[in-house]
Amino acid sequence: MAESNPRLVGIGGPLKGTAFSLPSGEVTIGRDSSNHLWAPDPALSRRHCLLVASDDQVSIRDLGSRNGTLVNGVPIEQQQMRHGDQIYIGDSVLIFLLHADGEHFARNPVEFQDTAAIDASPLLLRPEDSFYLQPQKMGVSLPASERRARDLNSLLKVATGIGGIRDQDSLQWQLLGFIFDVVPAERGAVLLCDTPEEFTSTAAWDRIRGPGHPVRVSRTVVQRALEERVGLVVSDVLGNEALRQVKTLFELKVRSLLCVPLLVADRVLGAIYLDSTSPTVQFDVDHLQVMTAVAGIASLAFDNVRHWEKLRQENQALRAEIEVEHNMVGGSPAMRKVFDFIRRVAPTDSTVLIEGQSGTGKELVARALHRNSSRAEQPFVAINCAAIAETLLESELFGHEKGAFTGAAAQKKGKVEVAEGGTLFLDEIGELASGLQAKLLRVLQEREFERLGGTKPIKLNIRLIAATNRSLPEAVKAGTFRNDLYYRLNVVTLNVPALRERREDISVLADHFAAKASRKCGMRAKPLSSEALACLMNYDWPGNVRELENALERALVLGSTDSILPDDLPEAVLEAGSTTTTSTDKYHGNIKETKKQLILQALQQAKGNYIEAAKALGMHPNSLLRLIRNLDLKAVKAGMQEPGRE
């Protein structure tokens, strides 16, 4: 006799994968976390059902739950459990196992058996001919009978029982339970497919032999149902020449089998397959009618689950896109591509090569990739290959052993080792010396390295992100960069756009940097004047975002008015603002000449005193001096008087 080991295993829904040994005494299941077994499933009641184990017996009792407790598809109030019973609660399906030897319980595997073509003997029924699905179209009034009433009641139970399920596995299993209450089958399978030849998901059950035993399914029967889109029933399998040749069906003494397709509009979703060995119960046309109706209801439920799952995945993707954590500013199409790249690549461990001009924010991208990865809690170690002398870079990268060279008084871990478990960011990778390129190649290939002066290889688990403002393919051609290292680095590549390629971001970046500079310098934030913004928009920004940040900090510190004016900007930016297209040259020339005349007039009235002239013009004296310099009024400047001097 098998040793008793009562336990529950989740095979579908939120509790899928759960394995719970039942101790002596009471075990409650429900939505509330105070239960012994719980899941945040809205279809579960707070305290849904109770299991009581004593003397090798386990009973289950419903606790007045909203959606009921079903055992093998039948609603119960209280019932003794048997090995292999299926429990349906909320969206979850649990299997009760009593024997210690029933470890391969999760599913009854489906074994497809190829048979000869079936002759025309099966009863066939198309969905459009089912009077349960379309009684008005057929003009059929259903005759009142106990069986009709029972079938209609069963259809109502199926519709209400599976309509709200949002998990495909759970839907398959719970549907099987309801089917066994509708048709006196001993074995059943719910088969889902993308094509009639390829089944993507199966749920099968053998009510006689219990869990772990395969359910044999005639592939020929299923394919005929799917290809012709008809339900079929064979009442006498042993009398059908083709099916009698199937050894397993013959050995199991299968007498009746039934198969109906799962259809939605023009699409085939799968099939339901049933068989029985009972000599006293044969499947007939009424079973075919009701199962065709069950298939119609189930098809809509499976289609809804697929749509719901698709929407859930899209929602997750959109949330991930929105919630990508980064410190970059901008909403231009070019930057949205960068954010999308981060969203897609960050969760992977792929090596990333970031290309782009100096100042575009390559390190910000690298940090965002790290922050949105599974390594986010581990170190992010950055090293600029161009900022450290070549003689020191090897020790900085790989560390050294004590006594490896003069002055190496102790062992030192390098940046590569410090980054263990996290991300190593190598900026300006194109400046790496050829000897170090070979060592880095080994790190990428073997995921190990040796400290300087060491002899023992050290295993490594890091993600490498590299950045460069040079063209590595050109460096490879010139022989200054290893070809094999380039291809190791060039797994996933991103080119960060230059600022002039996303001018629509300049305004929001300028506001961001002005606010940042005000916090840094402890000054009041200033708005950007429209004239100053025009200068920023017209400039080519060879230093990119970094140059823009420096320009805004300079303007905030040096400016003397309540807003940032063109005169507060660096001369190169200011000159760009006064030089646009040829069609506007005359306009800007006139503006410049007018400024000169106003300054000359103010200085003449102030008798050369530039402080008084600035007051008359409503400017700060320093701003007037910068404007005089920018307008190239050298002669005027030479004739100006210092305050208090005649």
mmCIF file of C-alpha atoms in Angstrom, residues 49-321:
data_model
loop_
_atom_site.group_PDB
_atom_site.id
_atom_site.type_symbol
_atom_site.label_atom_id
_atom_site.label_comp_id
_atom_site.label_asym_id
_atom_site.label_seq_id
_atom_site.Cartn_x
_atom_site.Cartn_y
_atom_site.Cartn_z
ATOM 1 C CA CYS A 49 -12.902 26.811 1.670
ATOM 2 C CA LEU A 50 -11.575 24.567 4.410
ATOM 3 C CA LEU A 51 -9.740 21.233 4.272
ATOM 4 C CA VAL A 52 -9.594 18.949 7.305
ATOM 5 C CA ALA A 53 -7.015 16.124 7.445
ATOM 6 C CA SER A 54 -7.300 13.318 10.006
ATOM 7 C CA ASP A 55 -6.654 9.552 10.026
ATOM 8 C CA ASP A 56 -5.560 9.435 6.358
ATOM 9 C CA GLN A 57 -8.820 11.106 5.372
ATOM 10 C CA VAL A 58 -9.175 14.606 3.966
ATOM 11 C CA SER A 59 -12.460 16.412 3.545
ATOM 12 C CA ILE A 60 -13.176 19.760 1.911
ATOM 13 C CA ARG A 61 -15.920 22.196 2.886
ATOM 14 C CA ASP A 62 -17.020 25.401 1.183
ATOM 15 C CA LEU A 63 -17.166 28.381 3.577
ATOM 16 C CA GLY A 64 -20.076 30.142 1.912
ATOM 17 C CA SER A 65 -17.851 31.535 -0.837
ATOM 18 C CA ARG A 66 -19.258 33.897 -3.439
ATOM 19 C CA ASN A 67 -18.272 31.774 -6.468
ATOM 20 C CA GLY A 68 -18.448 28.358 -4.827
ATOM 21 C CA THR A 69 -16.019 25.434 -4.501
ATOM 22 C CA LEU A 70 -16.041 22.766 -7.193
ATOM 23 C CA VAL A 71 -14.533 19.294 -7.053
ATOM 24 C CA ASN A 72 -14.094 17.656 -10.464
ATOM 25 C CA GLY A 73 -16.362 20.326 -11.901
ATOM 26 C CA VAL A 74 -19.221 19.732 -9.452
ATOM 27 C CA PRO A 75 -20.174 22.366 -6.835
ATOM 28 C CA ILE A 76 -19.898 20.962 -3.303
ATOM 29 C CA GLU A 77 -20.700 21.994 0.229
ATOM 30 C CA GLN A 78 -18.673 19.237 1.872
ATOM 31 C CA GLN A 79 -17.002 16.148 0.430
ATOM 32 C CA GLN A 80 -14.354 13.523 1.128
ATOM 33 C CA MET A 81 -11.328 13.906 -1.143
ATOM 34 C CA ARG A 82 -9.879 11.125 -3.282
ATOM 35 C CA HIS A 83 -6.423 10.859 -4.828
ATOM 36 C CA GLY A 84 -6.398 12.846 -8.074
ATOM 37 C CA ASP A 85 -9.470 15.004 -7.366
ATOM 38 C CA GLN A 86 -9.392 18.469 -8.912
ATOM 39 C CA ILE A 87 -10.494 21.480 -6.867
ATOM 40 C CA TYR A 88 -11.685 24.639 -8.631
ATOM 41 C CA ILE A 89 -11.613 27.815 -6.523
ATOM 42 C CA GLY A 90 -11.692 31.250 -8.123
ATOM 43 C CA ASP A 91 -9.348 31.254 -11.097
ATOM 44 C CA SER A 92 -7.158 28.496 -9.632
ATOM 45 C CA VAL A 93 -7.155 24.755 -10.155
ATOM 46 C CA LEU A 94 -5.630 22.493 -7.497
ATOM 47 C CA ILE A 95 -5.090 18.754 -7.612
ATOM 48 C CA PHE A 96 -5.353 16.682 -4.441
ATOM 49 C CA LEU A 97 -2.718 13.957 -4.103
ATOM 50 C CA LEU A 98 -2.794 11.371 -1.367
ATOM 51 C CA HIS A 99 -0.080 8.889 -2.322
ATOM 52 C CA ALA A 100 3.619 9.612 -1.981
ATOM 53 C CA ASP A 101 4.385 8.035 -5.342
ATOM 54 C CA GLY A 102 2.297 10.424 -7.416
ATOM 55 C CA GLU A 103 5.018 12.914 -8.252
ATOM 56 C CA HIS A 104 4.343 13.282 -11.986
ATOM 57 C CA PHE A 105 0.946 14.739 -11.375
ATOM 58 C CA ALA A 106 0.883 18.123 -13.055
ATOM 59 C CA ARG A 107 -0.873 16.914 -16.177
ATOM 60 C CA ASN A 108 -2.002 13.805 -17.890
ATOM 61 C CA PRO A 109 0.205 13.976 -20.973
ATOM 62 C CA VAL A 110 -1.564 13.856 -24.314
ATOM 63 C CA GLU A 111 -0.355 11.195 -26.734
ATOM 64 C CA PHE A 112 -1.529 11.700 -30.311
ATOM 65 C CA GLN A 113 -2.175 8.511 -32.269
ATOM 66 C CA ASP A 114 -2.253 8.600 -36.070
ATOM 67 C CA THR A 115 -4.982 6.461 -37.602
ATOM 68 C CA ALA A 116 -6.296 5.676 -41.035
ATOM 69 C CA ALA A 117 -8.824 8.068 -42.498
ATOM 70 C CA ILE A 118 -12.240 7.783 -40.863
ATOM 71 C CA ASP A 119 -15.097 6.828 -43.147
ATOM 72 C CA ALA A 120 -18.380 8.700 -43.256
ATOM 73 C CA SER A 121 -19.875 6.759 -40.335
ATOM 74 C CA PRO A 122 -19.412 9.394 -37.558
ATOM 75 C CA LEU A 123 -22.292 11.684 -36.708
ATOM 76 C CA LEU A 124 -21.316 15.198 -37.818
ATOM 77 C CA LEU A 125 -22.624 18.568 -36.642
ATOM 78 C CA ARG A 126 -21.635 22.065 -37.699
ATOM 79 C CA PRO A 127 -21.881 24.868 -35.135
ATOM 80 C CA GLU A 128 -24.437 26.710 -37.244
ATOM 81 C CA ASP A 129 -26.693 23.655 -37.036
ATOM 82 C CA SER A 130 -26.651 23.446 -33.239
ATOM 83 C CA PHE A 131 -30.110 24.301 -31.952
ATOM 84 C CA TYR A 132 -28.610 25.252 -28.573
ATOM 85 C CA LEU A 133 -26.509 27.960 -30.219
ATOM 86 C CA GLN A 134 -28.940 29.239 -32.856
ATOM 87 C CA PRO A 135 -32.516 28.047 -32.165
ATOM 88 C CA GLN A 136 -34.123 31.094 -33.811
ATOM 89 C CA LYS A 137 -32.191 30.702 -37.044
ATOM 90 C CA MET A 138 -33.104 27.033 -37.243
ATOM 91 C CA GLY A 139 -36.736 27.687 -36.401
ATOM 92 C CA VAL A 140 -36.571 24.881 -33.861
ATOM 93 C CA SER A 141 -38.574 24.892 -30.641
ATOM 94 C CA LEU A 142 -36.753 22.720 -28.148
ATOM 95 C CA PRO A 143 -39.002 19.950 -26.902
ATOM 96 C CA ALA A 144 -39.445 20.020 -23.156
ATOM 97 C CA SER A 145 -37.751 17.071 -21.516
ATOM 98 C CA GLU A 146 -35.745 16.325 -18.417
ATOM 99 C CA ARG A 147 -32.587 15.893 -20.485
ATOM 100 C CA ARG A 148 -33.084 19.187 -22.350
ATOM 101 C CA ALA A 149 -33.603 20.993 -19.060
ATOM 102 C CA ARG A 150 -30.492 19.372 -17.608
ATOM 103 C CA ASP A 151 -28.427 20.279 -20.675
ATOM 104 C CA LEU A 152 -29.583 23.899 -20.616
ATOM 105 C CA ASN A 153 -28.808 24.107 -16.911
ATOM 106 C CA SER A 154 -25.334 22.668 -17.602
ATOM 107 C CA LEU A 155 -24.724 25.233 -20.352
ATOM 108 C CA LEU A 156 -25.698 28.005 -17.946
ATOM 109 C CA LYS A 157 -23.225 26.643 -15.377
ATOM 110 C CA VAL A 158 -20.460 26.508 -17.979
ATOM 111 C CA ALA A 159 -21.154 30.055 -19.170
ATOM 112 C CA THR A 160 -21.206 31.531 -15.665
ATOM 113 C CA GLY A 161 -18.349 29.339 -14.427
ATOM 114 C CA ILE A 162 -15.750 30.152 -17.079
ATOM 115 C CA GLY A 163 -16.860 33.591 -18.268
ATOM 116 C CA GLY A 164 -14.710 35.549 -15.813
ATOM 117 C CA ILE A 165 -11.540 33.413 -15.878
ATOM 118 C CA ARG A 166 -8.469 35.352 -17.059
ATOM 119 C CA ASP A 167 -5.879 32.560 -17.042
ATOM 120 C CA GLN A 168 -5.609 30.173 -19.994
ATOM 121 C CA ASP A 169 -4.347 27.173 -18.004
ATOM 122 C CA SER A 170 -7.061 27.584 -15.402
ATOM 123 C CA LEU A 171 -9.687 27.992 -18.103
ATOM 124 C CA GLN A 172 -8.641 24.717 -19.750
ATOM 125 C CA TRP A 173 -8.748 22.780 -16.490
ATOM 126 C CA GLN A 174 -11.995 24.251 -15.215
ATOM 127 C CA LEU A 175 -13.629 23.684 -18.588
ATOM 128 C CA LEU A 176 -12.628 20.016 -18.353
ATOM 129 C CA GLY A 177 -14.304 19.777 -14.967
ATOM 130 C CA PHE A 178 -17.543 21.249 -16.281
ATOM 131 C CA ILE A 179 -17.455 18.968 -19.338
ATOM 132 C CA PHE A 180 -17.297 15.833 -17.204
ATOM 133 C CA ASP A 181 -20.484 17.055 -15.527
ATOM 134 C CA VAL A 182 -22.152 17.474 -18.947
ATOM 135 C CA VAL A 183 -21.021 14.310 -20.762
ATOM 136 C CA PRO A 184 -20.317 10.946 -19.077
ATOM 137 C CA ALA A 185 -16.766 10.777 -20.450
ATOM 138 C CA GLU A 186 -13.911 8.982 -18.706
ATOM 139 C CA ARG A 187 -11.075 10.816 -20.446
ATOM 140 C CA GLY A 188 -10.977 14.297 -21.872
ATOM 141 C CA ALA A 189 -8.585 16.816 -23.368
ATOM 142 C CA VAL A 190 -8.824 20.512 -24.195
ATOM 143 C CA LEU A 191 -6.380 21.197 -27.017
ATOM 144 C CA LEU A 192 -5.388 24.720 -28.101
ATOM 145 C CA CYS A 193 -3.548 25.372 -31.341
ATOM 146 C CA ASP A 194 -2.216 28.043 -33.658
ATOM 147 C CA THR A 195 -2.591 25.732 -36.653
ATOM 148 C CA PRO A 196 -4.462 22.406 -36.986
ATOM 149 C CA GLU A 197 -1.075 20.651 -37.057
ATOM 150 C CA GLU A 198 0.542 22.302 -34.017
ATOM 151 C CA PHE A 199 -0.968 22.293 -30.524
ATOM 152 C CA THR A 200 0.424 24.943 -28.188
ATOM 153 C CA SER A 201 -1.359 24.031 -24.950
ATOM 154 C CA THR A 202 -3.092 20.889 -23.718
ATOM 155 C CA ALA A 203 -5.016 19.963 -20.573
ATOM 156 C CA ALA A 204 -6.053 16.318 -20.238
ATOM 157 C CA TRP A 205 -7.542 14.121 -17.543
ATOM 158 C CA ASP A 206 -8.126 10.405 -17.060
ATOM 159 C CA ARG A 207 -10.882 10.026 -14.465
ATOM 160 C CA ILE A 208 -10.423 6.251 -14.195
ATOM 161 C CA ARG A 209 -6.655 5.854 -13.861
ATOM 162 C CA GLY A 210 -5.979 9.227 -12.235
ATOM 163 C CA PRO A 211 -3.089 11.696 -12.616
ATOM 164 C CA GLY A 212 0.075 10.916 -14.522
ATOM 165 C CA HIS A 213 -1.473 8.515 -17.031
ATOM 166 C CA PRO A 214 -1.427 9.649 -20.671
ATOM 167 C CA VAL A 215 -4.639 10.406 -22.512
ATOM 168 C CA ARG A 216 -4.520 8.917 -26.012
ATOM 169 C CA VAL A 217 -6.055 11.163 -28.638
ATOM 170 C CA SER A 218 -6.709 10.254 -32.249
ATOM 171 C CA ARG A 219 -4.926 12.916 -34.305
ATOM 172 C CA THR A 220 -7.038 11.896 -37.322
ATOM 173 C CA VAL A 221 -10.287 12.603 -35.453
ATOM 174 C CA VAL A 222 -9.048 15.982 -34.165
ATOM 175 C CA GLN A 223 -7.692 17.097 -37.526
ATOM 176 C CA ARG A 224 -10.917 16.194 -39.284
ATOM 177 C CA ALA A 225 -12.880 18.234 -36.737
ATOM 178 C CA LEU A 226 -10.546 21.190 -37.191
ATOM 179 C CA GLU A 227 -10.169 21.067 -40.959
ATOM 180 C CA GLU A 228 -13.867 20.535 -41.693
ATOM 181 C CA ARG A 229 -14.939 22.653 -38.688
ATOM 182 C CA VAL A 230 -17.460 20.058 -37.587
ATOM 183 C CA GLY A 231 -18.181 18.249 -34.368
ATOM 184 C CA LEU A 232 -18.226 14.480 -34.645
ATOM 185 C CA VAL A 233 -19.208 11.567 -32.472
ATOM 186 C CA VAL A 234 -18.413 7.860 -32.895
ATOM 187 C CA SER A 235 -20.814 5.787 -30.804
ATOM 188 C CA ASP A 236 -19.191 2.455 -31.600
ATOM 189 C CA VAL A 237 -15.414 2.794 -31.833
ATOM 190 C CA LEU A 238 -14.883 -0.970 -31.942
ATOM 191 C CA GLY A 239 -17.167 -1.130 -34.953
ATOM 192 C CA ASN A 240 -15.136 1.516 -36.838
ATOM 193 C CA GLU A 241 -12.417 -0.159 -38.904
ATOM 194 C CA ALA A 242 -10.021 2.820 -38.804
ATOM 195 C CA LEU A 243 -10.280 3.400 -35.057
ATOM 196 C CA ARG A 244 -10.216 -0.300 -34.223
ATOM 197 C CA GLN A 245 -6.658 -0.344 -35.599
ATOM 198 C CA VAL A 246 -5.462 2.052 -32.890
ATOM 199 C CA LYS A 247 -3.815 -0.320 -30.417
ATOM 200 C CA THR A 248 -4.208 1.948 -27.393
ATOM 201 C CA LEU A 249 -7.921 2.577 -28.034
ATOM 202 C CA PHE A 250 -8.437 -1.141 -28.471
ATOM 203 C CA GLU A 251 -6.513 -1.961 -25.280
ATOM 204 C CA LEU A 252 -8.467 0.649 -23.324
ATOM 205 C CA LYS A 253 -11.698 -0.748 -24.856
ATOM 206 C CA VAL A 254 -12.829 2.732 -25.870
ATOM 207 C CA ARG A 255 -16.406 2.462 -27.086
ATOM 208 C CA SER A 256 -17.395 6.092 -27.724
ATOM 209 C CA LEU A 257 -15.475 9.205 -28.647
ATOM 210 C CA LEU A 258 -16.499 12.776 -29.364
ATOM 211 C CA CYS A 259 -14.607 15.785 -30.708
ATOM 212 C CA VAL A 260 -15.799 19.363 -31.280
ATOM 213 C CA PRO A 261 -13.781 22.296 -32.660
ATOM 214 C CA LEU A 262 -13.221 25.578 -30.834
ATOM 215 C CA LEU A 263 -14.043 28.304 -33.369
ATOM 216 C CA VAL A 264 -14.251 32.101 -33.284
ATOM 217 C CA ALA A 265 -15.394 33.693 -36.547
ATOM 218 C CA ASP A 266 -12.995 32.350 -39.188
ATOM 219 C CA ARG A 267 -10.317 31.260 -36.716
ATOM 220 C CA VAL A 268 -9.676 27.811 -35.277
ATOM 221 C CA LEU A 269 -8.573 27.938 -31.633
ATOM 222 C CA GLY A 270 -8.448 24.226 -30.854
ATOM 223 C CA ALA A 271 -10.673 21.284 -29.979
ATOM 224 C CA ILE A 272 -12.306 19.341 -27.141
ATOM 225 C CA TYR A 273 -11.771 15.571 -27.240
ATOM 226 C CA LEU A 274 -13.667 13.012 -25.086
ATOM 227 C CA ASP A 275 -13.908 9.240 -24.934
ATOM 228 C CA SER A 276 -15.454 6.518 -22.764
ATOM 229 C CA THR A 277 -15.124 2.745 -22.218
ATOM 230 C CA SER A 278 -18.521 2.292 -20.592
ATOM 231 C CA PRO A 279 -20.651 -0.278 -22.432
ATOM 232 C CA THR A 280 -23.792 1.178 -20.886
ATOM 233 C CA VAL A 281 -23.217 4.808 -21.917
ATOM 234 C CA GLN A 282 -22.724 5.740 -25.543
ATOM 235 C CA PHE A 283 -22.230 9.254 -26.866
ATOM 236 C CA ASP A 284 -25.101 10.278 -29.128
ATOM 237 C CA VAL A 285 -26.355 13.215 -31.144
ATOM 238 C CA ASP A 286 -27.657 14.950 -28.004
ATOM 239 C CA HIS A 287 -24.184 14.804 -26.470
ATOM 240 C CA LEU A 288 -22.841 16.242 -29.712
ATOM 241 C CA GLN A 289 -25.435 19.032 -29.650
ATOM 242 C CA VAL A 290 -24.661 20.102 -26.098
ATOM 243 C CA MET A 291 -20.876 19.812 -26.562
ATOM 244 C CA THR A 292 -21.071 21.940 -29.703
ATOM 245 C CA ALA A 293 -22.778 24.574 -27.585
ATOM 246 C CA VAL A 294 -20.147 24.192 -24.831
ATOM 247 C CA ALA A 295 -17.442 24.652 -27.489
ATOM 248 C CA GLY A 296 -19.154 27.831 -28.699
ATOM 249 C CA ILE A 297 -19.198 29.278 -25.166
ATOM 250 C CA ALA A 298 -15.627 28.129 -24.439
ATOM 251 C CA SER A 299 -14.304 29.541 -27.725
ATOM 252 C CA LEU A 300 -15.436 33.039 -26.757
ATOM 253 C CA ALA A 301 -13.877 32.595 -23.310
ATOM 254 C CA PHE A 302 -10.520 31.487 -24.771
ATOM 255 C CA ASP A 303 -10.594 34.344 -27.286
ATOM 256 C CA ASN A 304 -11.308 36.824 -24.480
ATOM 257 C CA VAL A 305 -8.405 35.407 -22.436
ATOM 258 C CA ARG A 306 -6.058 35.851 -25.398
ATOM 259 C CA HIS A 307 -7.230 39.428 -25.948
ATOM 260 C CA TRP A 308 -6.914 40.145 -22.227
ATOM 261 C CA GLU A 309 -3.402 38.676 -22.120
ATOM 262 C CA LYS A 310 -2.397 40.723 -25.168
ATOM 263 C CA LEU A 311 -3.731 43.904 -23.557
ATOM 264 C CA ARG A 312 -1.960 43.031 -20.302
ATOM 265 C CA GLN A 313 1.360 42.590 -22.117
ATOM 266 C CA GLU A 314 0.872 45.839 -24.046
ATOM 267 C CA ASN A 315 0.015 47.592 -20.799
ATOM 268 C CA GLN A 316 3.171 46.232 -19.172
ATOM 269 C CA ALA A 317 5.234 47.376 -22.155
ATOM 270 C CA LEU A 318 3.723 50.869 -22.022
ATOM 271 C CA ARG A 319 4.264 51.066 -18.268
ATOM 272 C CA ALA A 320 7.845 49.942 -18.730
ATOM 273 C CA GLU A 321 8.330 52.602 -21.395
#
